Coordinates of C-alpha atoms in Angstrom, one line a residue:
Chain A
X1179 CA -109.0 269.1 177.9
X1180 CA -106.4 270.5 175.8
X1181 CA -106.9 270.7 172.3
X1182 CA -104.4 271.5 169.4
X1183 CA -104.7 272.1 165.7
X1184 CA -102.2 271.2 162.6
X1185 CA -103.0 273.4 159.6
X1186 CA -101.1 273.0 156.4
X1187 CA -100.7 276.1 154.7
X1188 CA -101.7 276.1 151.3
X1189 CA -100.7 278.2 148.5
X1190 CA -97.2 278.8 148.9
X1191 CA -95.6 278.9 145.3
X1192 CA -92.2 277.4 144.0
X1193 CA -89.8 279.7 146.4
X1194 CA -86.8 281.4 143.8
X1195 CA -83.3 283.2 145.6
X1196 CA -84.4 286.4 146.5
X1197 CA -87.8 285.4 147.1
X1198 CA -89.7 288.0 149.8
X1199 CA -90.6 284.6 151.8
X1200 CA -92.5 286.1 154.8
X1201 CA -94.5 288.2 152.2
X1202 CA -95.0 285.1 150.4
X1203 CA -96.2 283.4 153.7
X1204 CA -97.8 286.0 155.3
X1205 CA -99.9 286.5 151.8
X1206 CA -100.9 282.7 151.3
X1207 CA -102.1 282.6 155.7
X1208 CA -104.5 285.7 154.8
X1209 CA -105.7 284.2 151.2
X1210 CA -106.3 281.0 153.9
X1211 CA -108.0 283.0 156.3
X1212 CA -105.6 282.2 158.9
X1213 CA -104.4 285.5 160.0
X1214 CA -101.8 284.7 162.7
X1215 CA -102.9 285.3 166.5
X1216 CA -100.9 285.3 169.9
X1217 CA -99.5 281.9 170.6
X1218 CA -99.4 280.7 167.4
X1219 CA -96.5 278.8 165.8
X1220 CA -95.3 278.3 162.6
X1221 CA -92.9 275.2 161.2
X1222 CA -91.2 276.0 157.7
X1223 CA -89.4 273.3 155.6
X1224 CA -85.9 274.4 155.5
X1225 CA -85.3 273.7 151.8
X1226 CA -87.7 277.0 151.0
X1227 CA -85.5 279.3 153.4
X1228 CA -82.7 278.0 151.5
X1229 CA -84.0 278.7 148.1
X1230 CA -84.8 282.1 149.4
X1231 CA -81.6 283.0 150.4
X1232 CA -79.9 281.5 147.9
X1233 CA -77.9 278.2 149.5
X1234 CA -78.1 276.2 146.6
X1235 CA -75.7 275.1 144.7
X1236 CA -75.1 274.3 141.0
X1237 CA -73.3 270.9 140.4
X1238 CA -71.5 272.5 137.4
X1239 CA -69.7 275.0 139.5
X1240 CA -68.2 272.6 142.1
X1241 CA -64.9 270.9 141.7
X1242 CA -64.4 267.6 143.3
X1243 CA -61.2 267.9 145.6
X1244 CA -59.2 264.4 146.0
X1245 CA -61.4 263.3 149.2
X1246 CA -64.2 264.1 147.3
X1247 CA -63.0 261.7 144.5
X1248 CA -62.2 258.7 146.8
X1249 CA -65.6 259.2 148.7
X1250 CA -67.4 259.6 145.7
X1251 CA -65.6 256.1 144.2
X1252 CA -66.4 254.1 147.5
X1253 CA -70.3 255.0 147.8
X1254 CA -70.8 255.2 144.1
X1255 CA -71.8 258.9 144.5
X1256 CA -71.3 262.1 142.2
X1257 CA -68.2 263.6 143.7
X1258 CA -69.5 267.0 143.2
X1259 CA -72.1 266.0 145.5
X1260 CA -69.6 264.7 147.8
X1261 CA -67.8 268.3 147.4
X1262 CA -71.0 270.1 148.7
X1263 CA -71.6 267.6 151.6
X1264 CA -67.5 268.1 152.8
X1265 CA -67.9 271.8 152.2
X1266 CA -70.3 271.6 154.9
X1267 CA -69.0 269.4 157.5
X1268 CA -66.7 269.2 160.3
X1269 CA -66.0 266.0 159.9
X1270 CA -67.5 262.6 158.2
X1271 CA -68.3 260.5 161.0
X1272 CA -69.2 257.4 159.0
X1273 CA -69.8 256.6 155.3
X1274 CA -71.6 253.7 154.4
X1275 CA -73.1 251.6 151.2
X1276 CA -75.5 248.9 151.7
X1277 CA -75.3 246.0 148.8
X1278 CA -78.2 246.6 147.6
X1279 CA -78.5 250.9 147.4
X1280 CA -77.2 252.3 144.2
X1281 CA -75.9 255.1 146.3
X1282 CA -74.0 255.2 149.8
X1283 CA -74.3 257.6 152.4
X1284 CA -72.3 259.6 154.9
X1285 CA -73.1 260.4 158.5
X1286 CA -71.4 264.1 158.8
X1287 CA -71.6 266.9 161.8
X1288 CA -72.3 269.5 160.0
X1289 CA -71.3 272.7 161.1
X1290 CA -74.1 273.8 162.8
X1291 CA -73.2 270.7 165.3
X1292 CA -76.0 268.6 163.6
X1293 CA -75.5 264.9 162.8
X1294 CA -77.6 264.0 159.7
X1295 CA -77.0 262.3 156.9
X1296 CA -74.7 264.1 153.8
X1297 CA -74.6 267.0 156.5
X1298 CA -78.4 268.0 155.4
X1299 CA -77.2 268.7 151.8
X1300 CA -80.6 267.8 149.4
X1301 CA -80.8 267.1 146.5
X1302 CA -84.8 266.0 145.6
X1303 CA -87.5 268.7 144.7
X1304 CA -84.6 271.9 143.6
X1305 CA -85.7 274.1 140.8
X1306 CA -83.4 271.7 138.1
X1307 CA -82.0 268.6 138.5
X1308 CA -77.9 269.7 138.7
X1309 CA -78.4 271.7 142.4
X1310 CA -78.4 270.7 145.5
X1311 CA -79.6 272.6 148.6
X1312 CA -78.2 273.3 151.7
X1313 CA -79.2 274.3 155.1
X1314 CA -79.7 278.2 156.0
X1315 CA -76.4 279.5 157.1
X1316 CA -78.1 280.6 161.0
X1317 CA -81.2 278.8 161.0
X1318 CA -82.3 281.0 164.2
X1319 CA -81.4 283.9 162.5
X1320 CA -83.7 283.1 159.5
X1321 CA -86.5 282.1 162.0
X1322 CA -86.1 285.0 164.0
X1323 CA -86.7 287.3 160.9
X1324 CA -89.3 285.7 159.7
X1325 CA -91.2 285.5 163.6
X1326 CA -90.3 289.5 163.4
X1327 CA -91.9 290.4 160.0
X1328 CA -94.6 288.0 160.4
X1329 CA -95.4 289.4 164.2
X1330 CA -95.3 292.8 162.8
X1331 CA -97.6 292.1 159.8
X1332 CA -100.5 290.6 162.3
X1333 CA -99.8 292.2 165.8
X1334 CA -99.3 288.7 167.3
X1335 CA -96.8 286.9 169.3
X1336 CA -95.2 283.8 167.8
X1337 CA -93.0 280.9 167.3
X1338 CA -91.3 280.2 164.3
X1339 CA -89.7 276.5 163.8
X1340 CA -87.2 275.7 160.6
X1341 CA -87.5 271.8 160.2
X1342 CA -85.4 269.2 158.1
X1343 CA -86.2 265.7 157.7
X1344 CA -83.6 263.4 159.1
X1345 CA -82.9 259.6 159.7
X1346 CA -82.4 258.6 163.0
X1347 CA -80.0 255.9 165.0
X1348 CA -81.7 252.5 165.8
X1349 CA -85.2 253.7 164.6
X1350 CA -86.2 253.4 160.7
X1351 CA -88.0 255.8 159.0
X1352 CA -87.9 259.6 159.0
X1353 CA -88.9 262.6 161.5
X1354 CA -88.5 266.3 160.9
X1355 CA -86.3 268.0 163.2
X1356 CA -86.0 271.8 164.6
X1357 CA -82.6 273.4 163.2
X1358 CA -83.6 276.9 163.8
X1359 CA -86.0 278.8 166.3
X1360 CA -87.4 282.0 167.5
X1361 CA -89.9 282.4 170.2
X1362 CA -90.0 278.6 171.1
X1363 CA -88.5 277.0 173.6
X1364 CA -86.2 273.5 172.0
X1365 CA -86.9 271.9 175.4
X1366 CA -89.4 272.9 178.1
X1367 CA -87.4 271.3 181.6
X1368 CA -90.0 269.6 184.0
X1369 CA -87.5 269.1 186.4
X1370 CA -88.6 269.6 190.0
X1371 CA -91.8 269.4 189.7
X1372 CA -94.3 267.0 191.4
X1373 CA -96.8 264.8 189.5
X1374 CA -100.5 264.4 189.9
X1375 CA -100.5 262.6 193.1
X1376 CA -97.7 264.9 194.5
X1377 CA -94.3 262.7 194.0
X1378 CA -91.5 264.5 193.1
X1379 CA -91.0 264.0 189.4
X1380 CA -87.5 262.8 187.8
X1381 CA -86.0 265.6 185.2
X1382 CA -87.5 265.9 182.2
X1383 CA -87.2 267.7 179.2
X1384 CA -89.5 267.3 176.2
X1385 CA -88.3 268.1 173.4
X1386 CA -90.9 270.6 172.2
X1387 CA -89.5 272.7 169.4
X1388 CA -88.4 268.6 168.0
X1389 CA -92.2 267.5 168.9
X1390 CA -93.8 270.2 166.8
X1391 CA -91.7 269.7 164.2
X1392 CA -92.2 266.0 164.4
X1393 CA -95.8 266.9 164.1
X1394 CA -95.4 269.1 161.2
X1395 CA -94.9 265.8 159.3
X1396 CA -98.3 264.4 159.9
X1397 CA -100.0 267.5 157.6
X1398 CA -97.2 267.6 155.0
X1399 CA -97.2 265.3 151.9
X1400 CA -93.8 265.2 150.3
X1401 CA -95.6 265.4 147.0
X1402 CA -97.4 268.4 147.9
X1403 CA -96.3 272.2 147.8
X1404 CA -96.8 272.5 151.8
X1405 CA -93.9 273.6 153.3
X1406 CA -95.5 275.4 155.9
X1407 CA -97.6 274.5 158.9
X1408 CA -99.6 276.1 161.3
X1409 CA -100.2 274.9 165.3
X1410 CA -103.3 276.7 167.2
X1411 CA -103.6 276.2 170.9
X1412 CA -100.4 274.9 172.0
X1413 CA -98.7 275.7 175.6
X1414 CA -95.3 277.0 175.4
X1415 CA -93.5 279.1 177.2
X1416 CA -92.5 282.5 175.3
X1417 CA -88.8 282.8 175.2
X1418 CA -86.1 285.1 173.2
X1419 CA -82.8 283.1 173.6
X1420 CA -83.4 279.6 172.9
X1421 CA -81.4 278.5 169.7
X1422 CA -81.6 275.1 167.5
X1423 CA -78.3 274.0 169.1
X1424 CA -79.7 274.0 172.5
X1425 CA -81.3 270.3 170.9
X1426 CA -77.5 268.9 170.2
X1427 CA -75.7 267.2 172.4
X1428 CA -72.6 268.0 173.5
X1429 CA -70.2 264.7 172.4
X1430 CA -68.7 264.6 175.5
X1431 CA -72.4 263.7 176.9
X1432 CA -73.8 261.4 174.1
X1433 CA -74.0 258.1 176.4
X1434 CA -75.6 256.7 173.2
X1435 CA -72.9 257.6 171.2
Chain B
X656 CA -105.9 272.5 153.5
X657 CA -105.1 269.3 155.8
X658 CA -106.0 269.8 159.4
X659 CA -105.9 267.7 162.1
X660 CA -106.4 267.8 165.9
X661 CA -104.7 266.6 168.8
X662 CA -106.8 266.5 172.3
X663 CA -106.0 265.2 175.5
X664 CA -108.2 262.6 176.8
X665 CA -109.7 263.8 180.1
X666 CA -111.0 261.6 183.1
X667 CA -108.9 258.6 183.4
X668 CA -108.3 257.4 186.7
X669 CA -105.1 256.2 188.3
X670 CA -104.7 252.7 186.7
X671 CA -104.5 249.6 188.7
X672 CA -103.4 245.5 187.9
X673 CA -106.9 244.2 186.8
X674 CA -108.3 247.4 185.5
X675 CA -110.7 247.2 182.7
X676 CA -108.5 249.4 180.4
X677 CA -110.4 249.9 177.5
X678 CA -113.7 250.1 179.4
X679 CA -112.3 253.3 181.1
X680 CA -110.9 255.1 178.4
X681 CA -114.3 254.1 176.5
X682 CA -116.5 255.6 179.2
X683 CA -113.7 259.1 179.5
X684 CA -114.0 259.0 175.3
X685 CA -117.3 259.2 176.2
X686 CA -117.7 261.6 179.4
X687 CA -115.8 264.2 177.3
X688 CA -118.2 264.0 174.4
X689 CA -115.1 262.4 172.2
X690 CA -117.1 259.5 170.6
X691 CA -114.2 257.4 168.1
X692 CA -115.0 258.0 164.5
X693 CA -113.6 256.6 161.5
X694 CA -110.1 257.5 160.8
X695 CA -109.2 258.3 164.8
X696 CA -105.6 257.5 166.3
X697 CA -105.6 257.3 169.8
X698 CA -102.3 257.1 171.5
X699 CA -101.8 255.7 175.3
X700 CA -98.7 256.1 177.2
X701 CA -97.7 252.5 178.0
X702 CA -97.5 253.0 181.6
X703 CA -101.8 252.5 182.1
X704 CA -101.2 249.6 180.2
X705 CA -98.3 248.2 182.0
X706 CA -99.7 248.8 185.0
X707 CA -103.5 247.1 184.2
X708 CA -101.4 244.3 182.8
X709 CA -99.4 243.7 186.0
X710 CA -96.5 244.6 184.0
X711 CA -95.1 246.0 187.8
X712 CA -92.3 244.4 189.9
X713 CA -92.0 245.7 193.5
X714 CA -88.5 246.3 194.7
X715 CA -89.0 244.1 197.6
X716 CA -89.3 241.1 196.1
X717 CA -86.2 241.3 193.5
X718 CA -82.3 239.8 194.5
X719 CA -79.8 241.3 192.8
X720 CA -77.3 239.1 190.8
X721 CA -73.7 239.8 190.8
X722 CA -73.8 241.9 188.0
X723 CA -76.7 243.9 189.4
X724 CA -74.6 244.5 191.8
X725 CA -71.1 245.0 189.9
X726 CA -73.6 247.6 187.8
X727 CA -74.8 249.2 191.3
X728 CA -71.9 250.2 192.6
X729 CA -70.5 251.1 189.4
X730 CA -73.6 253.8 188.7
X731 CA -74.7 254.5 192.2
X732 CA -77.8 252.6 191.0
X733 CA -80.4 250.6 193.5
X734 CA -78.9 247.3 192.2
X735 CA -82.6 245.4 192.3
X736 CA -83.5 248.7 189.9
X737 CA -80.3 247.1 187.7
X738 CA -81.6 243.5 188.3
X739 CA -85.0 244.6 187.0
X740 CA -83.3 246.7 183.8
X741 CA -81.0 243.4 182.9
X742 CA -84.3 241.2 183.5
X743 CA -85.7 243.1 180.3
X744 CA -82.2 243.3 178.5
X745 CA -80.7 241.2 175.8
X746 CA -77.5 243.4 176.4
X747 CA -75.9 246.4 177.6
X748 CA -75.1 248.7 175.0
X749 CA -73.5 251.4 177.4
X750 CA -73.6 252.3 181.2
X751 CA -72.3 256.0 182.0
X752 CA -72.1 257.7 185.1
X753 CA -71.8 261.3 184.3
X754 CA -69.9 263.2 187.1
X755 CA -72.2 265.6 188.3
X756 CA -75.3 263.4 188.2
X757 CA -76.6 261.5 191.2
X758 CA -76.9 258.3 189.6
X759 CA -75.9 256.8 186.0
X760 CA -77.9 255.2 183.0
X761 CA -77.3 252.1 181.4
X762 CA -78.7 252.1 177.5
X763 CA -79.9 248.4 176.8
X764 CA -81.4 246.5 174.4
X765 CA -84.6 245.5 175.6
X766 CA -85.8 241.8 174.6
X767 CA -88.3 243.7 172.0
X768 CA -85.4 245.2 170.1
X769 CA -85.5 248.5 171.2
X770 CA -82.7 250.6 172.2
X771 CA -83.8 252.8 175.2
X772 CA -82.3 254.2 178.7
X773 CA -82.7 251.4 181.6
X774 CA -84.2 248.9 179.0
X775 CA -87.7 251.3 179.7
X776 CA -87.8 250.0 183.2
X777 CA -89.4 253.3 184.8
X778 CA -89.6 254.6 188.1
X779 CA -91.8 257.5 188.3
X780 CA -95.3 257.9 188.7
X781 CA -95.9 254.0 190.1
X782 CA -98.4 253.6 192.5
X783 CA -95.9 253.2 194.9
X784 CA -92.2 254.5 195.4
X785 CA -90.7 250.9 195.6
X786 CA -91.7 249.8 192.3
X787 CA -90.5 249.7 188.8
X788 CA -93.1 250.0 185.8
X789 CA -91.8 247.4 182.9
X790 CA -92.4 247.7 179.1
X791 CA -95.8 245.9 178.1
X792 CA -95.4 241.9 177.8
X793 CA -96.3 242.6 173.6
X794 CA -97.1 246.3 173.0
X795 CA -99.1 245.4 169.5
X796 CA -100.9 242.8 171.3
X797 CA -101.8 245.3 174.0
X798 CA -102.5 247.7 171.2
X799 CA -104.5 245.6 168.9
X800 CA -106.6 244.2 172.1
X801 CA -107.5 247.8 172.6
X802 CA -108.5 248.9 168.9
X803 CA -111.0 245.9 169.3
X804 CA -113.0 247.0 172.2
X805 CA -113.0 249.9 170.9
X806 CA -114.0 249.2 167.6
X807 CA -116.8 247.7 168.7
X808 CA -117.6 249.9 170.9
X809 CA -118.1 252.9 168.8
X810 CA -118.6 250.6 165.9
X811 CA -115.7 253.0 164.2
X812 CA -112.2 251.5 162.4
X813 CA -109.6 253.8 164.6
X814 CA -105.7 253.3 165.1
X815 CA -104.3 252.4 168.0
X816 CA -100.4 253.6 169.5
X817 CA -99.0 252.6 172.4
X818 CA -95.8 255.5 173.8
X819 CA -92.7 255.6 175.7
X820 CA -90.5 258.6 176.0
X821 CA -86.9 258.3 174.7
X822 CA -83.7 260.2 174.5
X823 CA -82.2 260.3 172.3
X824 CA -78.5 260.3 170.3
X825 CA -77.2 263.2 169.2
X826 CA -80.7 265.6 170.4
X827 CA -81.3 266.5 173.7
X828 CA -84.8 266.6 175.3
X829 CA -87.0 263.5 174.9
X830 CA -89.8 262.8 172.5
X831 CA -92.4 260.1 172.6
X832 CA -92.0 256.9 170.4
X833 CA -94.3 254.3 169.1
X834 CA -93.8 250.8 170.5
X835 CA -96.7 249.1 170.3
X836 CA -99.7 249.7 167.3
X837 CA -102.7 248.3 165.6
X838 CA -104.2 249.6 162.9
X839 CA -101.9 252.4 162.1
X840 CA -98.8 252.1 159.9
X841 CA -95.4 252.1 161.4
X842 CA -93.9 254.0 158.4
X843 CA -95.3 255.5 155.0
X844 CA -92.9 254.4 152.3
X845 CA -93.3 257.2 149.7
X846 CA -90.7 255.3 147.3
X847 CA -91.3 256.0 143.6
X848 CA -93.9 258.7 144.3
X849 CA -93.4 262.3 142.0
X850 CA -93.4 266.0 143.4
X851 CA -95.6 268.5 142.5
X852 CA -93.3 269.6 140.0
X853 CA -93.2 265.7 138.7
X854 CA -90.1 264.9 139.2
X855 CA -89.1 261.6 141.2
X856 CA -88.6 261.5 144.8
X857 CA -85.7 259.9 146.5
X858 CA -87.3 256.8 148.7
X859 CA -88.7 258.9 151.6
X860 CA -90.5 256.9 154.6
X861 CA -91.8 259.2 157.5
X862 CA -92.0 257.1 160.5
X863 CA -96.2 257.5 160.5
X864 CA -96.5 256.2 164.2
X865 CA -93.7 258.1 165.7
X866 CA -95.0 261.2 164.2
X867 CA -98.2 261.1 166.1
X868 CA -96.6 259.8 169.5
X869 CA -93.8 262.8 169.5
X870 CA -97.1 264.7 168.7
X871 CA -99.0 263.0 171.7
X872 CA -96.6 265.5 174.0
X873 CA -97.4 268.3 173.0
X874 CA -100.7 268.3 175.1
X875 CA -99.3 265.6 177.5
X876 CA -98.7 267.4 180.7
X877 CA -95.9 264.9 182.7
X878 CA -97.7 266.7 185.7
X879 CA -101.4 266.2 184.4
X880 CA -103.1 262.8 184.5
X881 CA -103.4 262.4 180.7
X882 CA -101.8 259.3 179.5
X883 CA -104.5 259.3 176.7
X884 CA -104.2 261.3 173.2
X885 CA -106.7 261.7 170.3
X886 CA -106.3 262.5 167.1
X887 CA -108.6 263.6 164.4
X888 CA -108.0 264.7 160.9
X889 CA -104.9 262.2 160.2
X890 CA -104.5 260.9 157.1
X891 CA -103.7 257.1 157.1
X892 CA -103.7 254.3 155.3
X893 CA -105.3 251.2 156.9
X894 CA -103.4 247.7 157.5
X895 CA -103.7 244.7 159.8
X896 CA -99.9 243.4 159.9
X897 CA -97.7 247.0 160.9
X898 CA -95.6 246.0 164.8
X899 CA -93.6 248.0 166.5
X900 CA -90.5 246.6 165.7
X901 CA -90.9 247.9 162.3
X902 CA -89.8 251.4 163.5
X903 CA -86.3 249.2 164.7
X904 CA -83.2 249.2 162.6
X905 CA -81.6 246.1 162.0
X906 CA -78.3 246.5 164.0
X907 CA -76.8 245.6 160.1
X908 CA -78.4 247.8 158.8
X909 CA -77.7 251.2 161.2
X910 CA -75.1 252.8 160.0
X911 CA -75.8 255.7 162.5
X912 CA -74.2 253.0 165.1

């Protein structure tokens, strides 16, 4: 039988730029009693990396350019929103406004490859009301410092998964998704193998570093402060060179495009 | 501190047309010393309960139409595999051959509204390598059937969730879906909730059932023989009238499209 654990980690305060988040984390797993061990793995929301490294932006400083203007017109949105959202795109691949929402919405890649809606850029639950926040510049770079400090503090091997919540094509509702990693693999490839009768199996490819995340979801309320979770007694293969992109398709591939 | 657990289900058997289902996964709940309590999700890849429902169609006995066979040469497909996969469809989104793969994928619509690869029509791990496993007849029925055995079986209210894997657009790797449920809510609409800081949250709605089945792989082996996941600890509020289909977008309404 295998058996897994979802812990929610509580006591992590309001995160602030400049903020010593693994300190921060590392402190509220001891006050928990949940001193890290090997094979452990850790989800973090990404909005308290980005408060801690500062990618948040004050409305007041951002000036709406003339495609920021027009977007903002068309979806009934603040165009300094819509500034921030460009400012991290590659390009809007649709923008939208049901009848009945007072606000619209735009499908971007941001630049990280990663379709989402307004390219990730959030605006609920910021320290005041005129900033948004955006993702982590390298969301494997911020994992893989936080694996590193946390791996020294407890002398245990880890995986460290940076989630956002996003909507998803032909499904309602939300799932958090892995944008950065360290340690864990994004997809664990099954292909080759033979099932438990001995037939060859087709390829597969779980998406594990999007499953935990996914999973991450079940523990966290949005209302509560519980950014962080912890999973006990999964099976993962140890790896250094995986990286959140390895979950993006390439758009030359995207048959569901 | 939330906590919750996920464990494989140990002990069920190769399934067959006929089979008792819930009888067997009652008496391996009960081998493993796993007896349901109140607040329990089980999840069950829909393949046991395709295959005790007859939901099988052997190769042998399927002619091809001319646009099974159009599609078949098209994809190097089998084309009674393609007559099988448009049986299920209510349209062809997309079929793509890519160039270095042995055979293509056509994504359908499958009469229950779902979007999927091969309208769900599956291949591996049938009792026999000239058969294709189908998509249960009515998932929730098949779900809610089995949260009353059950039920009164261990005389505890549980949730019920029956799984496919998917790919995905946009993310590589696959993740299990929800496509079938009793008891369990398809999504948590957190509209009009507060923050811990009390401010008000944008409408957030995590997709509750697909959570738990992306979570189901994590200790699903494709290799092992365990097509049955439980989970403790999950927080949940109780209805009778969540389906499926309320995890699929109106076409309208998907502006990911």
């Amino acid at each position: 039988m295998r058996r897994a654990e979802i812990l929610s980690v509580p006591g992590i305060p309001e995160v602030q730029a400049g903020d010593d988040l693994d300190g921060l984390i590392g402190d509220a797993l001891v006050a928990a009693d949940l001193a890290l061990g090997d094979g452990d793995v850790l989800t973090l929301a990404h909005k308290i990396v980005s408060k801690a490294e500062g990618q948040v932006r004050r409305l007041a400083d951002i000036t709406p350019g003339e495609e920021a203007l027009r977007y903002g017109e068309e979806l009934s949105k603040d165009p300094r929103k819509v500034q921030a959202v460009l400012d991290e795109s590659t390009r809007v691949v649709r923008a939208f406004k049901h009848p009945h929402a007072t606000e619209g919405t735009m499908i971007c890649e941001h630049r990280l490859g990663l379709i989402s809606a307004n390219a990730a850029v959030d605006e609920s639950n910021t320290g005041g009301s005129d900033e948004v926040i955006l993702l982590p510049k390298d969301p494997d770079a911020s994992a893989q410092a936080m694996r590193d400090a946390l791996q020294a503090r407890f002398g245990a091997e880890i995986g460290v998964i940076i989630t956002d919540t996003f909507g998803r094509p032909w499904r309602l509702g939300q799932v958090n998704v892995a944008i950065g990693l360290a340690g864990v693999p994004a997809r664990i490839n099954e292909a080759g193998g033979h099932d438990a009768r001995g037939r060859e199996l087709k390829v597969t490819e779980p998406a594990f570093a999007d499953e935990v995340a996914a999973a991450s979801g079940l523990v966290i309320g949005k209302a509560a402060q519980t950014p962080v979770v912890l999973f006990r007694g999964l099976d993962w293969p140890s790896t250094d060179d995986a990286r959140g992109t390895d979950l993006i398709r390439a758009q030359s591939e995207d048959m569901f495009r």
